[in-house]
Amino acid sequence: MATKQYCLIVILFSLFIISCTEDDTEDSDNLQPEACFELANSEFKVDDELTFTNCSQNASKFVWDFGDGNSSTQRDPSHIFSQQGDYEVILLAGEDKNNDGVLNQLDNPDSISKIIKIDPNRTSIDLTIKDANSWTIENPELLLVVGADAKLYTSQSSIDSKTPDFVAKSDENGKAVFYDLENGNYYLSVEMGDSKSSKDGFLIYGVFQTQEDIDNSAPQDGAVIGGIKYTDVNGDGLISDDDKAQFRFITIPNDEPYVRNIIIGK
């Protein structure tokens, strides 16, 4: 009789253990994922390596969208942003419930997003835009131009398609600045409405301030005080059709930015 009672106790205890295990499993399966990530710093620049710390709970699958066209499925990825701007970084955290090999909205994951601001790392081109047509004898200092578009092209094909590779708009100080460009050669044009950095096919150099200025400059047909001065592109000391160029050819050096005043007119 004692043996039977002992067996019954063992069976009941085993059933209790199985029941508790099943309950624990069910509770674990019902836990909802909680997406979470952190960054060690709050200020970042172009080309900095950002390491994302994943603090998500109840999840083993992850999908990151860095907001710049790149993504990752690592738990704690690192990423480098190549351009300045504000990027929305989104993390999905959960389980591949439908077993299709992809974590997406069909798996009912949790998500979290943060805006990451990436500041420029270095100045590549620093332009000050001025208006040639603002010159007067009384006020010879040219006015700054606000809202002009400085356009950079990297190839003849982008010029032909009229599709600039980079654009910067001049601010309240007449500044149009490009950041974090690769060192190399570029073609530049600046315009605002009918005013451009070239006139009649010639790049604008400035304004003839005096007769002495005219006499000491490369000979130019129709030169008058207050008139637009063209650029002697080929450096032969004479303004001719050989100097015609719609775009300014510039080179960004390795160790310092390209800094220039750009005169536009019409």
mmCIF file of N, CA and C in Angstrom, residues 161-222:
data_model
loop_
_atom_site.group_PDB
_atom_site.id
_atom_site.type_symbol
_atom_site.label_atom_id
_atom_site.label_comp_id
_atom_site.label_asym_id
_atom_site.label_seq_id
_atom_site.Cartn_x
_atom_site.Cartn_y
_atom_site.Cartn_z
ATOM 1 N N SER A 161 23.580 66.554 -69.377
ATOM 2 C CA SER A 161 22.222 66.239 -68.921
ATOM 3 C C SER A 161 21.655 67.324 -68.005
ATOM 4 N N LYS A 162 22.469 68.370 -67.750
ATOM 5 C CA LYS A 162 22.078 69.469 -66.865
ATOM 6 C C LYS A 162 21.657 68.960 -65.490
ATOM 7 N N THR A 163 22.421 67.990 -65.015
ATOM 8 C CA THR A 163 22.148 67.388 -63.707
ATOM 9 C C THR A 163 23.358 67.561 -62.812
ATOM 10 N N PRO A 164 23.379 68.608 -61.998
ATOM 11 C CA PRO A 164 24.537 68.802 -61.115
ATOM 12 C C PRO A 164 24.651 67.681 -60.094
ATOM 13 N N ASP A 165 25.884 67.351 -59.749
ATOM 14 C CA ASP A 165 26.119 66.305 -58.754
ATOM 15 C C ASP A 165 25.948 66.838 -57.337
ATOM 16 N N PHE A 166 26.207 68.125 -57.159
ATOM 17 C CA PHE A 166 26.065 68.748 -55.844
ATOM 18 C C PHE A 166 25.550 70.174 -56.039
ATOM 19 N N VAL A 167 24.698 70.629 -55.104
ATOM 20 C CA VAL A 167 24.147 71.982 -55.152
ATOM 21 C C VAL A 167 24.200 72.580 -53.758
ATOM 22 N N ALA A 168 24.630 73.841 -53.675
ATOM 23 C CA ALA A 168 24.604 74.580 -52.399
ATOM 24 C C ALA A 168 23.984 75.945 -52.656
ATOM 25 N N LYS A 169 23.124 76.399 -51.755
ATOM 26 C CA LYS A 169 22.454 77.691 -51.898
ATOM 27 C C LYS A 169 23.125 78.701 -50.977
ATOM 28 N N SER A 170 23.366 79.898 -51.508
ATOM 29 C CA SER A 170 24.044 80.921 -50.707
ATOM 30 C C SER A 170 23.127 81.418 -49.582
ATOM 31 N N ASP A 171 23.729 81.637 -48.398
ATOM 32 C CA ASP A 171 22.975 82.038 -47.223
ATOM 33 C C ASP A 171 22.895 83.563 -47.112
ATOM 34 N N GLU A 172 22.498 84.063 -45.939
ATOM 35 C CA GLU A 172 22.322 85.501 -45.749
ATOM 36 C C GLU A 172 23.641 86.263 -45.825
ATOM 37 N N ASN A 173 24.743 85.545 -45.755
ATOM 38 C CA ASN A 173 26.064 86.164 -45.888
ATOM 39 C C ASN A 173 26.666 85.956 -47.275
ATOM 40 N N GLY A 174 25.836 85.483 -48.193
ATOM 41 C CA GLY A 174 26.318 85.230 -49.549
ATOM 42 C C GLY A 174 27.187 83.997 -49.664
ATOM 43 N N LYS A 175 27.217 83.166 -48.630
ATOM 44 C CA LYS A 175 28.082 81.996 -48.591
ATOM 45 C C LYS A 175 27.379 80.759 -49.156
ATOM 46 N N ALA A 176 28.059 80.102 -50.078
ATOM 47 C CA ALA A 176 27.634 78.788 -50.570
ATOM 48 C C ALA A 176 28.781 77.830 -50.275
ATOM 49 N N VAL A 177 28.522 76.867 -49.408
ATOM 50 C CA VAL A 177 29.602 76.019 -48.904
ATOM 51 C C VAL A 177 29.295 74.554 -49.203
ATOM 52 N N PHE A 178 30.306 73.848 -49.670
ATOM 53 C CA PHE A 178 30.219 72.410 -49.899
ATOM 54 C C PHE A 178 31.125 71.707 -48.888
ATOM 55 N N TYR A 179 30.598 70.625 -48.327
ATOM 56 C CA TYR A 179 31.349 69.897 -47.305
ATOM 57 C C TYR A 179 31.671 68.473 -47.759
ATOM 58 N N ASP A 180 32.802 67.983 -47.298
ATOM 59 C CA ASP A 180 33.152 66.561 -47.381
ATOM 60 C C ASP A 180 33.110 66.001 -48.796
ATOM 61 N N LEU A 181 33.581 66.789 -49.748
ATOM 62 C CA LEU A 181 33.706 66.307 -51.119
ATOM 63 C C LEU A 181 35.029 65.571 -51.283
ATOM 64 N N GLU A 182 35.048 64.654 -52.218
ATOM 65 C CA GLU A 182 36.313 63.990 -52.531
ATOM 66 C C GLU A 182 37.251 64.989 -53.193
ATOM 67 N N ASN A 183 38.523 64.893 -52.874
ATOM 68 C CA ASN A 183 39.505 65.748 -53.534
ATOM 69 C C ASN A 183 39.540 65.402 -55.017
ATOM 70 N N GLY A 184 39.665 66.445 -55.844
ATOM 71 C CA GLY A 184 39.682 66.212 -57.282
ATOM 72 C C GLY A 184 39.176 67.409 -58.047
ATOM 73 N N ASN A 185 38.753 67.174 -59.272
ATOM 74 C CA ASN A 185 38.352 68.243 -60.186
ATOM 75 C C ASN A 185 36.831 68.323 -60.317
ATOM 76 N N TYR A 186 36.335 69.572 -60.419
ATOM 77 C CA TYR A 186 34.907 69.819 -60.543
ATOM 78 C C TYR A 186 34.677 70.979 -61.507
ATOM 79 N N TYR A 187 33.454 71.041 -62.042
ATOM 80 C CA TYR A 187 33.026 72.165 -62.877
ATOM 81 C C TYR A 187 31.951 72.929 -62.109
ATOM 82 N N LEU A 188 32.127 74.245 -62.007
ATOM 83 C CA LEU A 188 31.253 75.063 -61.165
ATOM 84 C C LEU A 188 30.504 76.101 -61.984
ATOM 85 N N SER A 189 29.227 76.250 -61.688
ATOM 86 C CA SER A 189 28.443 77.376 -62.200
ATOM 87 C C SER A 189 27.566 77.891 -61.073
ATOM 88 N N VAL A 190 27.283 79.192 -61.105
ATOM 89 C CA VAL A 190 26.442 79.815 -60.081
ATOM 90 C C VAL A 190 25.400 80.660 -60.792
ATOM 91 N N GLU A 191 24.179 80.612 -60.327
ATOM 92 C CA GLU A 191 23.127 81.412 -60.959
ATOM 93 C C GLU A 191 22.020 81.733 -59.967
ATOM 94 N N MET A 192 21.364 82.828 -60.271
ATOM 95 C CA MET A 192 20.154 83.206 -59.544
ATOM 96 C C MET A 192 19.286 83.998 -60.501
ATOM 97 N N GLY A 193 18.201 83.388 -60.924
ATOM 98 C CA GLY A 193 17.367 84.042 -61.930
ATOM 99 C C GLY A 193 18.147 84.216 -63.222
ATOM 100 N N ASP A 194 18.169 85.445 -63.750
ATOM 101 C CA ASP A 194 18.897 85.730 -64.990
ATOM 102 C C ASP A 194 20.379 86.001 -64.758
ATOM 103 N N SER A 195 20.795 86.140 -63.527
ATOM 104 C CA SER A 195 22.199 86.404 -63.221
ATOM 105 C C SER A 195 22.970 85.094 -63.128
ATOM 106 N N LYS A 196 24.106 85.055 -63.810
ATOM 107 C CA LYS A 196 24.911 83.835 -63.836
ATOM 108 C C LYS A 196 26.378 84.188 -63.658
ATOM 109 N N SER A 197 27.175 83.150 -63.430
ATOM 110 C CA SER A 197 28.615 83.348 -63.256
ATOM 111 C C SER A 197 29.338 83.487 -64.590
ATOM 112 N N SER A 198 28.598 83.422 -65.678
ATOM 113 C CA SER A 198 29.161 83.669 -67.005
ATOM 114 C C SER A 198 28.215 84.579 -67.783
ATOM 115 N N LYS A 199 28.793 85.340 -68.715
ATOM 116 C CA LYS A 199 27.989 86.247 -69.543
ATOM 117 C C LYS A 199 28.546 86.211 -70.961
ATOM 118 N N ASP A 200 27.654 86.017 -71.913
ATOM 119 C CA ASP A 200 28.060 85.937 -73.322
ATOM 120 C C ASP A 200 29.127 84.870 -73.550
ATOM 121 N N GLY A 201 29.087 83.825 -72.724
ATOM 122 C CA GLY A 201 30.029 82.726 -72.894
ATOM 123 C C GLY A 201 31.336 82.906 -72.153
ATOM 124 N N PHE A 202 31.517 84.024 -71.465
ATOM 125 C CA PHE A 202 32.745 84.279 -70.717
ATOM 126 C C PHE A 202 32.473 84.205 -69.209
ATOM 127 N N LEU A 203 33.429 83.657 -68.484
ATOM 128 C CA LEU A 203 33.334 83.656 -67.030
ATOM 129 C C LEU A 203 33.548 85.063 -66.505
ATOM 130 N N ILE A 204 32.708 85.482 -65.553
ATOM 131 C CA ILE A 204 32.808 86.833 -64.996
ATOM 132 C C ILE A 204 33.925 86.875 -63.957
ATOM 133 N N TYR A 205 34.801 87.840 -64.107
ATOM 134 C CA TYR A 205 35.903 88.027 -63.170
ATOM 135 C C TYR A 205 35.599 89.112 -62.144
ATOM 136 N N GLY A 206 34.887 90.180 -62.594
ATOM 137 C CA GLY A 206 34.583 91.292 -61.703
ATOM 138 C C GLY A 206 33.958 92.437 -62.459
ATOM 139 N N VAL A 207 34.196 93.632 -61.972
ATOM 140 C CA VAL A 207 33.651 94.850 -62.576
ATOM 141 C C VAL A 207 34.796 95.845 -62.773
ATOM 142 N N PHE A 208 34.825 96.496 -63.935
ATOM 143 C CA PHE A 208 35.830 97.540 -64.167
ATOM 144 C C PHE A 208 35.503 98.742 -63.274
ATOM 145 N N GLN A 209 36.403 99.031 -62.340
ATOM 146 C CA GLN A 209 36.155 100.084 -61.363
ATOM 147 C C GLN A 209 36.562 101.473 -61.876
ATOM 148 N N THR A 210 37.644 101.532 -62.615
ATOM 149 C CA THR A 210 38.201 102.817 -63.091
ATOM 150 C C THR A 210 38.801 102.616 -64.472
ATOM 151 N N GLN A 211 39.185 103.744 -65.092
ATOM 152 C CA GLN A 211 39.866 103.655 -66.379
ATOM 153 C C GLN A 211 41.222 102.960 -66.216
ATOM 154 N N GLU A 212 41.862 103.218 -65.104
ATOM 155 C CA GLU A 212 43.149 102.557 -64.833
ATOM 156 C C GLU A 212 42.960 101.044 -64.755
ATOM 157 N N ASP A 213 41.862 100.632 -64.166
ATOM 158 C CA ASP A 213 41.549 99.205 -64.078
ATOM 159 C C ASP A 213 41.411 98.619 -65.483
ATOM 160 N N ILE A 214 40.733 99.354 -66.371
ATOM 161 C CA ILE A 214 40.576 98.891 -67.749
ATOM 162 C C ILE A 214 41.940 98.791 -68.430
ATOM 163 N N ASP A 215 42.776 99.818 -68.243
ATOM 164 C CA ASP A 215 44.086 99.857 -68.907
ATOM 165 C C ASP A 215 45.007 98.748 -68.435
ATOM 166 N N ASN A 216 44.856 98.337 -67.186
ATOM 167 C CA ASN A 216 45.754 97.328 -66.616
ATOM 168 C C ASN A 216 45.213 95.903 -66.727
ATOM 169 N N SER A 217 44.050 95.733 -67.317
ATOM 170 C CA SER A 217 43.453 94.401 -67.476
ATOM 171 C C SER A 217 43.679 93.890 -68.884
ATOM 172 N N ALA A 218 43.451 92.607 -69.090
ATOM 173 C CA ALA A 218 43.549 92.035 -70.430
ATOM 174 C C ALA A 218 42.579 92.763 -71.351
ATOM 175 N N PRO A 219 43.044 93.212 -72.530
ATOM 176 C CA PRO A 219 42.176 93.947 -73.447
ATOM 177 C C PRO A 219 40.865 93.196 -73.727
ATOM 178 N N GLN A 220 39.758 93.942 -73.620
ATOM 179 C CA GLN A 220 38.439 93.348 -73.786
ATOM 180 C C GLN A 220 37.569 94.302 -74.582
ATOM 181 N N ASP A 221 36.952 93.813 -75.631
ATOM 182 C CA ASP A 221 36.086 94.653 -76.456
ATOM 183 C C ASP A 221 34.927 95.202 -75.632
ATOM 184 N N GLY A 222 34.667 96.508 -75.790
ATOM 185 C CA GLY A 222 33.527 97.130 -75.131
ATOM 186 C C GLY A 222 33.729 97.390 -73.660
#
